[in-house]
Amino acid sequence: MTTTTGTPAADRDTCTESLHERLSRLDTAALSDAMDSLRTPPCVLPGIRSRTAGSVACGPAFTVRYRAIDDSTTFHNAANYIDDVPAGSVVVVDNGGSRTCTNWGSLLSAVALHRHIAGTVVHGSVRDVKESRTAGYPLFSTDVTMVSGKNRVALDRTGVEVDISGTPVAPGDWIFADDNGALRIPADLVEEVVRRAEAVERTEGRIREAALGGSRLDEARARFGYARPWEDEKGGDDHGSD
């Protein structure tokens, strides 16, 4: 019997791990520049801010959509979906940007950390910010409130495309969020965006080194291709001598 190694599923897992490792070394600024160079549709998730300073959320999106509740005669509990979120995912919650009630608190942060979920982005409000910050859980949202979502909103669906103030996020799109904000990378563009973002960082690193070493900034920018930094293909090699 012949044993086959490197199955498609295993290859996908390896590719995902590699992308995650490379992405985790970047930031939203370089990724945004890379996406600009591809002239992609909007990538920024407007209004999203970090609630855990210095943290980074990076991974495929697990999408969650809420709906408002009109029925006041029945008790509506918190949504239960967290146990279905794959490790390494970023939970993307769409509650229409609501400021009136929360969709995430310290209990969810604790369970998410335990399940190795990569972070949460909420188009709406979160609470228990101090606890999430102390735990170091990457949490991002458009607002903060203490008001519970119970009896105010209910889970509509998971695993569907959501709209974050005009930016669509589909399940499997990649999410990257840091202190600058949050963006999504379409699943079919992730590898190219990462490649270009790495080139952007190499280019800017060379410019910084040259400028701090005594070169004029305008000359360093011209020398190292600041106008099109994503075109750098030389890895760690220099672009010539001073």
CSV table of C-alpha atoms in Angstrom, one decimal:
chain,number,residue,atom,x,y,z
A,1,MET,CA,0.0,0.0,0.0
A,2,THR,CA,1.4,3.4,-1.0
A,3,THR,CA,1.2,6.2,1.5
A,4,THR,CA,0.6,9.6,0.2
A,5,THR,CA,2.0,12.6,1.9
A,6,GLY,CA,1.3,16.3,1.5
A,7,THR,CA,-2.5,16.0,1.0
A,8,PRO,CA,-4.3,19.1,-0.3
A,9,ALA,CA,-5.7,19.8,3.2
A,10,ALA,CA,-2.3,19.5,4.8
A,11,ASP,CA,-0.9,21.8,2.1
A,12,ARG,CA,-3.6,24.4,2.9
A,13,ASP,CA,-2.8,24.2,6.6
A,14,THR,CA,0.9,24.7,5.9
A,15,CYS,CA,0.1,27.6,3.6
A,16,THR,CA,-2.1,29.2,6.2
A,17,GLU,CA,0.5,28.9,8.9
A,18,SER,CA,3.1,30.4,6.6
A,19,LEU,CA,0.9,33.3,5.7
A,20,HIS,CA,0.0,33.9,9.4
A,21,GLU,CA,3.7,34.0,10.3
A,22,ARG,CA,4.6,36.4,7.5
A,23,LEU,CA,1.5,38.6,8.2
A,24,SER,CA,2.3,38.8,11.9
A,25,ARG,CA,5.6,40.5,11.1
A,26,LEU,CA,3.8,43.3,9.1
A,27,ASP,CA,1.5,46.2,10.1
A,28,THR,CA,-1.6,47.8,8.7
A,29,ALA,CA,0.3,50.6,7.1
A,30,ALA,CA,2.4,48.4,4.9
A,31,LEU,CA,-0.6,46.2,4.1
A,32,SER,CA,-2.7,49.2,3.1
A,33,ASP,CA,0.1,50.4,0.8
A,34,ALA,CA,0.3,47.0,-0.8
A,35,MET,CA,-3.5,46.9,-1.4
A,36,ASP,CA,-3.4,50.5,-2.8
A,37,SER,CA,-0.8,49.3,-5.3
A,38,LEU,CA,-3.3,46.6,-6.5
A,39,ARG,CA,-6.1,49.1,-6.7
A,40,THR,CA,-8.3,46.8,-4.6
A,41,PRO,CA,-11.8,47.7,-3.4
A,42,PRO,CA,-12.0,49.3,0.0
A,43,CYS,CA,-10.1,47.4,2.6
A,44,VAL,CA,-10.3,49.5,5.7
A,45,LEU,CA,-12.9,48.7,8.4
A,46,PRO,CA,-14.0,52.2,9.2
A,47,GLY,CA,-14.2,53.4,12.8
A,48,ILE,CA,-12.6,50.3,14.3
A,49,ARG,CA,-10.2,51.1,17.2
A,50,SER,CA,-8.0,49.0,19.4
A,51,ARG,CA,-9.2,48.4,22.9
A,52,THR,CA,-6.0,46.5,23.9
A,53,ALA,CA,-3.1,48.8,23.0
A,54,GLY,CA,-0.2,47.2,21.3
A,55,SER,CA,-2.1,44.0,20.4
A,56,VAL,CA,-2.5,42.6,16.9
A,57,ALA,CA,-5.3,40.5,15.5
A,58,CYS,CA,-4.4,38.5,12.4
A,59,GLY,CA,-6.2,35.5,10.8
A,60,PRO,CA,-9.1,34.4,8.6
A,61,ALA,CA,-12.4,36.0,9.4
A,62,PHE,CA,-15.2,34.1,11.2
A,63,THR,CA,-18.2,36.3,10.6
A,64,VAL,CA,-21.1,36.9,13.0
A,65,ARG,CA,-24.2,39.0,12.3
A,66,TYR,CA,-26.7,40.3,14.8
A,67,ARG,CA,-30.2,41.6,14.5
A,68,ALA,CA,-32.3,43.8,16.7
A,69,ILE,CA,-35.0,42.2,18.9
A,70,ASP,CA,-38.6,43.6,18.9
A,71,ASP,CA,-40.1,41.0,21.1
A,72,SER,CA,-40.1,42.1,24.8
A,73,THR,CA,-42.2,39.2,26.1
A,74,THR,CA,-39.5,36.5,25.9
A,75,PHE,CA,-36.0,36.5,27.4
A,76,HIS,CA,-33.3,36.5,24.8
A,77,ASN,CA,-30.0,35.2,26.1
A,78,ALA,CA,-26.5,36.0,24.8
A,79,ALA,CA,-25.5,34.4,21.5
A,80,ASN,CA,-23.7,31.0,21.5
A,81,TYR,CA,-21.2,30.6,18.7
A,82,ILE,CA,-17.8,30.9,20.2
A,83,ASP,CA,-17.3,27.1,20.5
A,84,ASP,CA,-17.6,26.9,16.7
A,85,VAL,CA,-14.8,29.4,15.9
A,86,PRO,CA,-11.7,27.7,14.6
A,87,ALA,CA,-8.4,28.4,16.4
A,88,GLY,CA,-6.4,31.1,14.6
A,89,SER,CA,-9.5,32.9,13.3
A,90,VAL,CA,-10.4,36.5,13.9
A,91,VAL,CA,-14.1,36.9,15.0
A,92,VAL,CA,-15.7,39.7,13.0
A,93,VAL,CA,-19.0,40.8,14.6
A,94,ASP,CA,-21.5,43.1,12.8
A,95,ASN,CA,-24.0,44.8,15.0
A,96,GLY,CA,-24.5,47.8,12.6
A,97,GLY,CA,-22.1,49.9,14.6
A,98,SER,CA,-24.5,50.1,17.5
A,99,ARG,CA,-23.6,52.2,20.5
A,100,THR,CA,-26.6,51.1,22.5
A,101,CYS,CA,-25.5,47.7,23.6
A,102,THR,CA,-22.5,45.4,23.6
A,103,ASN,CA,-21.7,42.2,21.7
A,104,TRP,CA,-18.5,41.2,23.5
A,105,GLY,CA,-17.3,41.1,27.1
A,106,SER,CA,-14.7,39.5,29.3
A,107,LEU,CA,-16.3,36.0,29.3
A,108,LEU,CA,-16.0,35.8,25.6
A,109,SER,CA,-12.4,37.1,25.7
A,110,ALA,CA,-11.4,34.5,28.2
A,111,VAL,CA,-13.0,31.6,26.2
A,112,ALA,CA,-11.4,33.0,23.0
A,113,LEU,CA,-8.0,33.1,24.6
A,114,HIS,CA,-8.4,29.5,25.8
A,115,ARG,CA,-9.4,28.4,22.3
A,116,HIS,CA,-6.5,30.2,20.7
A,117,ILE,CA,-8.7,32.6,18.7
A,118,ALA,CA,-6.6,35.3,17.2
A,119,GLY,CA,-8.7,38.3,18.1
A,120,THR,CA,-12.1,40.0,17.7
A,121,VAL,CA,-13.3,43.0,15.7
A,122,VAL,CA,-16.7,44.4,16.5
A,123,HIS,CA,-18.7,46.7,14.3
A,124,GLY,CA,-20.5,47.9,17.4
A,125,SER,CA,-19.7,48.1,21.1
A,126,VAL,CA,-17.8,46.0,23.6
A,127,ARG,CA,-17.5,46.1,27.4
A,128,ASP,CA,-15.2,44.8,30.2
A,129,VAL,CA,-12.4,46.5,28.3
A,130,LYS,CA,-10.1,46.5,31.4
A,131,GLU,CA,-10.4,42.7,31.7
A,132,SER,CA,-9.7,42.1,28.1
A,133,ARG,CA,-6.7,44.5,28.2
A,134,THR,CA,-5.3,42.9,31.3
A,135,ALA,CA,-5.6,39.4,29.7
A,136,GLY,CA,-3.9,40.8,26.5
A,137,TYR,CA,-6.7,39.7,24.3
A,138,PRO,CA,-6.7,41.5,20.9
A,139,LEU,CA,-10.0,43.4,21.0
A,140,PHE,CA,-11.1,46.0,18.5
A,141,SER,CA,-14.5,47.8,18.1
A,142,THR,CA,-16.2,51.0,17.0
A,143,ASP,CA,-17.4,51.8,20.5
A,144,VAL,CA,-17.5,50.9,24.2
A,145,THR,CA,-20.6,50.6,26.5
A,146,MET,CA,-21.5,48.7,29.6
A,147,VAL,CA,-25.1,47.9,28.4
A,148,SER,CA,-25.7,44.2,27.8
A,149,GLY,CA,-26.9,42.9,24.4
A,150,LYS,CA,-29.3,40.4,26.1
A,151,ASN,CA,-32.9,41.2,25.2
A,152,ARG,CA,-31.7,43.9,22.8
A,153,VAL,CA,-30.0,41.9,19.9
A,154,ALA,CA,-29.9,38.3,18.9
A,155,LEU,CA,-27.6,36.2,16.7
A,156,ASP,CA,-28.8,36.4,13.1
A,157,ARG,CA,-26.3,34.2,11.3
A,158,THR,CA,-22.6,33.2,11.3
A,159,GLY,CA,-20.5,32.4,8.2
A,160,VAL,CA,-22.1,35.1,6.0
A,161,GLU,CA,-20.7,38.2,4.3
A,162,VAL,CA,-21.1,41.2,6.6
A,163,ASP,CA,-20.9,44.9,5.9
A,164,ILE,CA,-18.6,47.0,8.1
A,165,SER,CA,-19.6,50.6,7.2
A,166,GLY,CA,-19.3,49.9,3.5
A,167,THR,CA,-16.5,47.4,3.5
A,168,PRO,CA,-17.6,43.8,2.9
A,169,VAL,CA,-16.0,41.0,4.9
A,170,ALA,CA,-16.6,37.5,3.6
A,171,PRO,CA,-15.8,34.3,5.6
A,172,GLY,CA,-12.2,33.4,4.9
A,173,ASP,CA,-11.1,36.9,4.1
A,174,TRP,CA,-8.1,37.7,6.2
A,175,ILE,CA,-8.3,40.4,8.9
A,176,PHE,CA,-5.4,42.4,10.2
A,177,ALA,CA,-5.8,44.9,13.1
A,178,ASP,CA,-3.4,46.8,15.1
A,179,ASP,CA,-3.1,50.2,16.8
A,180,ASN,CA,-3.7,52.0,13.4
A,181,GLY,CA,-7.1,50.3,12.9
A,182,ALA,CA,-8.3,47.2,11.1
A,183,LEU,CA,-8.5,46.1,7.5
A,184,ARG,CA,-9.5,43.0,5.5
A,185,ILE,CA,-7.6,41.3,2.7
A,186,PRO,CA,-9.7,39.4,0.2
A,187,ALA,CA,-8.9,35.7,0.4
A,188,ASP,CA,-7.7,35.4,-3.2
A,189,LEU,CA,-5.2,38.3,-2.8
A,190,VAL,CA,-3.6,37.4,0.5
A,191,GLU,CA,-0.3,36.0,-0.8
A,192,GLU,CA,0.3,38.9,-3.3
A,193,VAL,CA,-0.6,41.5,-0.7
A,194,VAL,CA,1.8,40.0,1.8
A,195,ARG,CA,4.6,39.8,-0.8
A,196,ARG,CA,4.1,43.5,-1.7
A,197,ALA,CA,3.8,44.6,1.9
A,198,GLU,CA,7.1,42.9,2.7
A,199,ALA,CA,8.7,44.8,-0.1
A,200,VAL,CA,7.2,48.0,1.2
A,201,GLU,CA,8.8,47.4,4.6
A,202,ARG,CA,12.2,46.6,3.1
A,203,THR,CA,12.1,49.7,1.0
A,204,GLU,CA,11.1,52.0,3.9
A,205,GLY,CA,13.8,50.3,6.1
A,206,ARG,CA,16.5,51.2,3.6
A,207,ILE,CA,15.3,54.8,3.3
A,208,ARG,CA,15.2,55.2,7.1
A,209,GLU,CA,18.7,53.7,7.4
A,210,ALA,CA,20.1,56.0,4.7
A,211,ALA,CA,18.4,59.1,6.1
A,212,LEU,CA,19.5,58.5,9.7
A,213,GLY,CA,23.0,57.8,8.3
A,214,GLY,CA,23.3,61.3,6.9
A,215,SER,CA,21.6,61.2,3.5
A,216,ARG,CA,19.0,63.7,2.5
A,217,LEU,CA,15.5,62.2,2.9
A,218,ASP,CA,14.5,63.2,-0.6
A,219,GLU,CA,17.6,61.6,-2.1
A,220,ALA,CA,17.1,58.4,-0.1
A,221,ARG,CA,13.5,58.2,-1.3
A,222,ALA,CA,14.5,58.6,-4.9
A,223,ARG,CA,17.3,56.1,-4.6
A,224,PHE,CA,15.3,53.3,-3.0
A,225,GLY,CA,12.1,53.7,-5.0
A,226,TYR,CA,9.8,55.3,-2.5
A,227,ALA,CA,7.2,56.1,-5.2
A,228,ARG,CA,6.7,52.4,-5.8
A,229,PRO,CA,8.0,50.6,-2.8
A,230,TRP,CA,6.1,47.3,-3.4
A,231,GLU,CA,8.3,46.7,-6.5
A,232,ASP,CA,11.4,45.9,-4.5
A,233,GLU,CA,12.4,42.3,-5.4
A,234,LYS,CA,15.9,42.1,-3.9
A,235,GLY,CA,15.1,40.9,-0.4
A,236,GLY,CA,17.9,42.0,2.0
A,237,ASP,CA,20.3,43.1,-0.7
A,238,ASP,CA,21.2,46.7,-1.1
A,239,HIS,CA,20.4,48.7,-4.2
A,240,GLY,CA,23.9,49.9,-4.9
A,241,SER,CA,26.7,51.7,-2.9
A,242,ASP,CA,26.6,55.1,-1.5
